Amino acid sequence: MKTGKFITLEGGEGVGKSTNLQFIQQYLQTQGVDVCLTREPGGTPLAERIRGLLLDHGQESVTPQAELLLVFAARAQHLQHFILPRLRQGQWVLCDRFTDATYAYQGGGRQMDTDCIAWLENTVQADLRPDLTLLLDAPVEIGMQRAQKRGELDRFESERCDFFERVRNSYLQQAQANPQRYRVVDASQPLSAVQDQITRILDALLQAA
């Protein structure tokens, strides 16, 4: 059986990932693709519990090292119990964030050693990388204005603007370094224009599949 495609959607806060994940899933289904939707951190019962530890405002502060290890602990569970089995069955997997987010948030935002992130990536994932990464990109001030309208902010959303500037810069640097995998979408535009961009990218992927 042919292995399924692994598509990831990345971006900072307030760029419209949730809305466009649903759009991507529905569009692929209309094209006859068997696709499932998942997220990181999360995707399995244990990984979802780890997600709660990472996002909630707790009494005890989370060190950057603990945060990084928790992210990869959740990812290890997610890969073995959700992503890999479905890809092997020929199903396409659409994931809300993946390891590029770790480079952006922990590497860029927290300014952690990316060599350490790369070691964990290779240890947990072996040679698995996404077939396509869609980066929804918008200026930080636009994204944060949108995020604040959603209600109470989680632990990451409560960071300062300079943190998110580093996150955005890291994403753009990753896109520049991996042009064969990345497609950057201007998420500052109206939703219809954003989804037109996404549709063209997906059509190219479907034609090449």
CSV table of C-alpha atoms in Angstrom, one decimal:
chain,number,residue,atom,x,y,z
A,1,MET,CA,0.0,0.0,0.0
A,2,LYS,CA,1.3,3.5,-0.9
A,3,THR,CA,2.3,5.6,2.1
A,4,GLY,CA,0.1,8.6,2.9
A,5,LYS,CA,1.2,12.2,2.7
A,6,PHE,CA,2.2,14.1,5.9
A,7,ILE,CA,1.1,17.7,5.8
A,8,THR,CA,1.8,20.2,8.6
A,9,LEU,CA,0.4,23.7,9.1
A,10,GLU,CA,2.6,26.1,11.0
A,11,GLY,CA,2.5,29.7,12.1
A,12,GLY,CA,2.4,32.0,15.1
A,13,GLU,CA,-0.5,33.2,17.2
A,14,GLY,CA,-3.6,34.5,15.5
A,15,VAL,CA,-2.7,33.6,11.9
A,16,GLY,CA,-5.8,31.5,11.3
A,17,LYS,CA,-4.6,28.0,11.7
A,18,SER,CA,-7.8,26.5,13.1
A,19,THR,CA,-10.0,27.9,10.4
A,20,ASN,CA,-7.7,26.9,7.6
A,21,LEU,CA,-7.0,23.4,9.0
A,22,GLN,CA,-10.7,22.7,8.6
A,23,PHE,CA,-10.6,24.2,5.1
A,24,ILE,CA,-7.7,22.1,4.1
A,25,GLN,CA,-9.2,18.9,5.4
A,26,GLN,CA,-12.5,19.5,3.6
A,27,TYR,CA,-10.8,20.5,0.4
A,28,LEU,CA,-8.7,17.3,0.3
A,29,GLN,CA,-11.8,15.2,1.1
A,30,THR,CA,-13.6,16.8,-1.9
A,31,GLN,CA,-10.7,15.6,-4.0
A,32,GLY,CA,-11.1,12.1,-2.8
A,33,VAL,CA,-8.3,12.0,-0.3
A,34,ASP,CA,-8.6,10.0,2.9
A,35,VAL,CA,-7.2,12.6,5.4
A,36,CYS,CA,-7.3,12.8,9.2
A,37,LEU,CA,-6.7,15.9,11.3
A,38,THR,CA,-4.5,16.0,14.4
A,39,ARG,CA,-2.5,18.5,16.4
A,40,GLU,CA,0.7,19.1,18.4
A,41,PRO,CA,1.3,18.9,21.2
A,42,GLY,CA,-1.4,16.3,21.5
A,43,GLY,CA,-3.0,13.7,19.3
A,44,THR,CA,-3.2,10.9,21.8
A,45,PRO,CA,-4.6,10.7,25.3
A,46,LEU,CA,-1.2,10.9,27.0
A,47,ALA,CA,0.0,13.6,24.6
A,48,GLU,CA,-3.1,15.6,25.3
A,49,ARG,CA,-2.4,15.5,29.0
A,50,ILE,CA,1.1,16.7,28.3
A,51,ARG,CA,-0.4,19.5,26.2
A,52,GLY,CA,-2.3,20.7,29.3
A,53,LEU,CA,0.9,20.8,31.3
A,54,LEU,CA,2.5,22.9,28.5
A,55,LEU,CA,-0.3,25.4,28.0
A,56,ASP,CA,-1.9,25.9,31.4
A,57,HIS,CA,-0.8,28.6,33.8
A,58,GLY,CA,0.4,26.5,36.7
A,59,GLN,CA,1.8,27.6,40.1
A,60,GLU,CA,5.2,26.1,39.2
A,61,SER,CA,7.1,27.8,36.4
A,62,VAL,CA,8.2,25.4,33.5
A,63,THR,CA,11.9,25.7,32.7
A,64,PRO,CA,12.8,25.9,29.0
A,65,GLN,CA,14.5,22.5,29.3
A,66,ALA,CA,11.5,20.8,30.8
A,67,GLU,CA,9.3,22.5,28.2
A,68,LEU,CA,11.4,21.1,25.3
A,69,LEU,CA,11.5,17.6,26.7
A,70,LEU,CA,7.7,17.6,27.3
A,71,VAL,CA,7.2,18.6,23.7
A,72,PHE,CA,9.2,15.7,22.4
A,73,ALA,CA,7.7,13.3,24.9
A,74,ALA,CA,4.3,14.2,23.5
A,75,ARG,CA,5.6,13.9,20.0
A,76,ALA,CA,7.1,10.4,20.6
A,77,GLN,CA,3.6,9.2,21.7
A,78,HIS,CA,1.9,11.0,18.8
A,79,LEU,CA,4.2,9.5,16.2
A,80,GLN,CA,4.0,5.9,17.4
A,81,HIS,CA,0.4,5.7,18.2
A,82,PHE,CA,-1.2,8.0,15.7
A,83,ILE,CA,0.8,9.5,12.8
A,84,LEU,CA,3.0,6.6,11.7
A,85,PRO,CA,0.2,3.9,11.7
A,86,ARG,CA,-2.1,6.1,9.6
A,87,LEU,CA,0.7,7.0,7.1
A,88,ARG,CA,1.5,3.3,6.7
A,89,GLN,CA,-2.1,2.5,5.9
A,90,GLY,CA,-2.0,5.1,3.1
A,91,GLN,CA,-4.0,7.8,4.9
A,92,TRP,CA,-2.9,11.4,4.6
A,93,VAL,CA,-2.2,13.1,8.0
A,94,LEU,CA,-2.8,16.8,8.4
A,95,CYS,CA,-1.2,18.1,11.6
A,96,ASP,CA,-1.6,21.4,13.4
A,97,ARG,CA,2.1,22.2,14.1
A,98,PHE,CA,5.0,19.7,14.3
A,99,THR,CA,8.7,19.9,14.9
A,100,ASP,CA,9.2,23.2,13.0
A,101,ALA,CA,7.1,24.8,15.8
A,102,THR,CA,9.7,23.5,18.3
A,103,TYR,CA,12.5,25.2,16.4
A,104,ALA,CA,10.4,28.4,16.3
A,105,TYR,CA,9.1,28.5,19.8
A,106,GLN,CA,11.8,26.8,21.9
A,107,GLY,CA,14.7,27.6,19.5
A,108,GLY,CA,13.6,31.0,18.4
A,109,GLY,CA,11.3,32.2,21.1
A,110,ARG,CA,13.2,30.7,24.1
A,111,GLN,CA,16.6,31.0,22.3
A,112,MET,CA,17.5,27.4,23.1
A,113,ASP,CA,20.3,25.5,21.4
A,114,THR,CA,19.0,24.3,18.0
A,115,ASP,CA,21.6,21.5,18.0
A,116,CYS,CA,19.9,20.0,21.0
A,117,ILE,CA,16.5,20.3,19.2
A,118,ALA,CA,18.0,18.6,16.1
A,119,TRP,CA,19.3,15.7,18.2
A,120,LEU,CA,15.9,15.2,19.8
A,121,GLU,CA,14.3,15.4,16.4
A,122,ASN,CA,16.5,12.7,14.9
A,123,THR,CA,16.1,10.5,18.0
A,124,VAL,CA,12.3,10.7,18.1
A,125,GLN,CA,11.5,10.9,14.4
A,126,ALA,CA,14.4,9.1,12.6
A,127,ASP,CA,14.0,10.1,9.0
A,128,LEU,CA,10.4,11.2,9.1
A,129,ARG,CA,9.8,14.7,7.9
A,130,PRO,CA,6.6,16.3,6.5
A,131,ASP,CA,5.9,16.1,2.8
A,132,LEU,CA,4.5,19.6,2.8
A,133,THR,CA,4.6,22.4,5.3
A,134,LEU,CA,2.2,25.4,4.9
A,135,LEU,CA,3.4,28.4,6.9
A,136,LEU,CA,0.7,31.0,7.6
A,137,ASP,CA,2.7,34.2,8.1
A,138,ALA,CA,1.5,37.6,9.3
A,139,PRO,CA,3.1,40.4,11.2
A,140,VAL,CA,3.1,39.8,15.0
A,141,GLU,CA,0.9,42.8,15.8
A,142,ILE,CA,-1.9,41.5,13.5
A,143,GLY,CA,-1.7,38.0,14.9
A,144,MET,CA,-1.8,39.1,18.5
A,145,GLN,CA,-4.8,41.4,17.9
A,146,ARG,CA,-6.6,38.4,16.5
A,147,ALA,CA,-5.5,36.1,19.3
A,148,GLN,CA,-6.7,38.5,22.0
A,149,LYS,CA,-10.2,38.5,20.5
A,150,ARG,CA,-10.4,34.7,21.2
A,151,GLY,CA,-10.6,35.2,25.0
A,152,GLU,CA,-8.2,34.1,27.7
A,153,LEU,CA,-4.6,33.6,26.6
A,154,ASP,CA,-2.7,30.4,27.3
A,155,ARG,CA,0.9,30.3,28.7
A,156,PHE,CA,2.5,30.7,25.3
A,157,GLU,CA,0.0,33.4,24.0
A,158,SER,CA,0.9,35.4,27.1
A,159,GLU,CA,4.5,36.0,26.1
A,160,ARG,CA,5.9,39.4,25.1
A,161,CYS,CA,6.0,40.7,21.5
A,162,ASP,CA,9.7,40.2,21.2
A,163,PHE,CA,9.2,36.5,21.9
A,164,PHE,CA,6.8,36.3,19.0
A,165,GLU,CA,9.0,38.3,16.7
A,166,ARG,CA,11.7,35.7,17.3
A,167,VAL,CA,9.2,32.9,16.6
A,168,ARG,CA,8.2,34.5,13.3
A,169,ASN,CA,11.8,35.1,12.2
A,170,SER,CA,12.6,31.4,13.0
A,171,TYR,CA,9.7,30.2,10.9
A,172,LEU,CA,10.8,32.4,8.0
A,173,GLN,CA,14.4,31.3,8.2
A,174,GLN,CA,13.2,27.6,8.2
A,175,ALA,CA,11.1,28.3,5.1
A,176,GLN,CA,14.0,29.9,3.4
A,177,ALA,CA,16.3,26.9,4.3
A,178,ASN,CA,13.7,24.3,3.1
A,179,PRO,CA,12.1,25.7,0.0
A,180,GLN,CA,11.3,22.2,-1.3
A,181,ARG,CA,9.0,21.5,1.6
A,182,TYR,CA,7.8,24.9,2.7
A,183,ARG,CA,5.1,27.1,1.1
A,184,VAL,CA,4.6,30.5,2.8
A,185,VAL,CA,1.0,31.9,2.8
A,186,ASP,CA,0.4,35.6,3.4
A,187,ALA,CA,-2.1,35.2,6.3
A,188,SER,CA,-2.5,39.0,6.7
A,189,GLN,CA,-4.9,39.0,3.7
A,190,PRO,CA,-8.6,38.4,3.8
A,191,LEU,CA,-9.6,34.8,4.4
A,192,SER,CA,-10.8,34.2,0.9
A,193,ALA,CA,-7.4,35.3,-0.5
A,194,VAL,CA,-5.6,33.1,2.0
A,195,GLN,CA,-7.7,30.1,1.0
A,196,ASP,CA,-7.1,30.8,-2.7
A,197,GLN,CA,-3.3,30.6,-2.0
A,198,ILE,CA,-3.8,27.3,-0.1
A,199,THR,CA,-5.9,25.8,-2.8
A,200,ARG,CA,-3.3,26.4,-5.4
A,201,ILE,CA,-0.6,24.8,-3.2
A,202,LEU,CA,-2.8,21.8,-2.6
A,203,ASP,CA,-3.6,21.4,-6.2
A,204,ALA,CA,0.1,21.3,-7.1
A,205,LEU,CA,0.6,18.6,-4.4
A,206,LEU,CA,-2.3,16.5,-5.7
A,207,GLN,CA,-1.0,16.7,-9.2
A,208,ALA,CA,2.4,15.5,-8.1
A,209,ALA,CA,1.0,12.7,-5.9
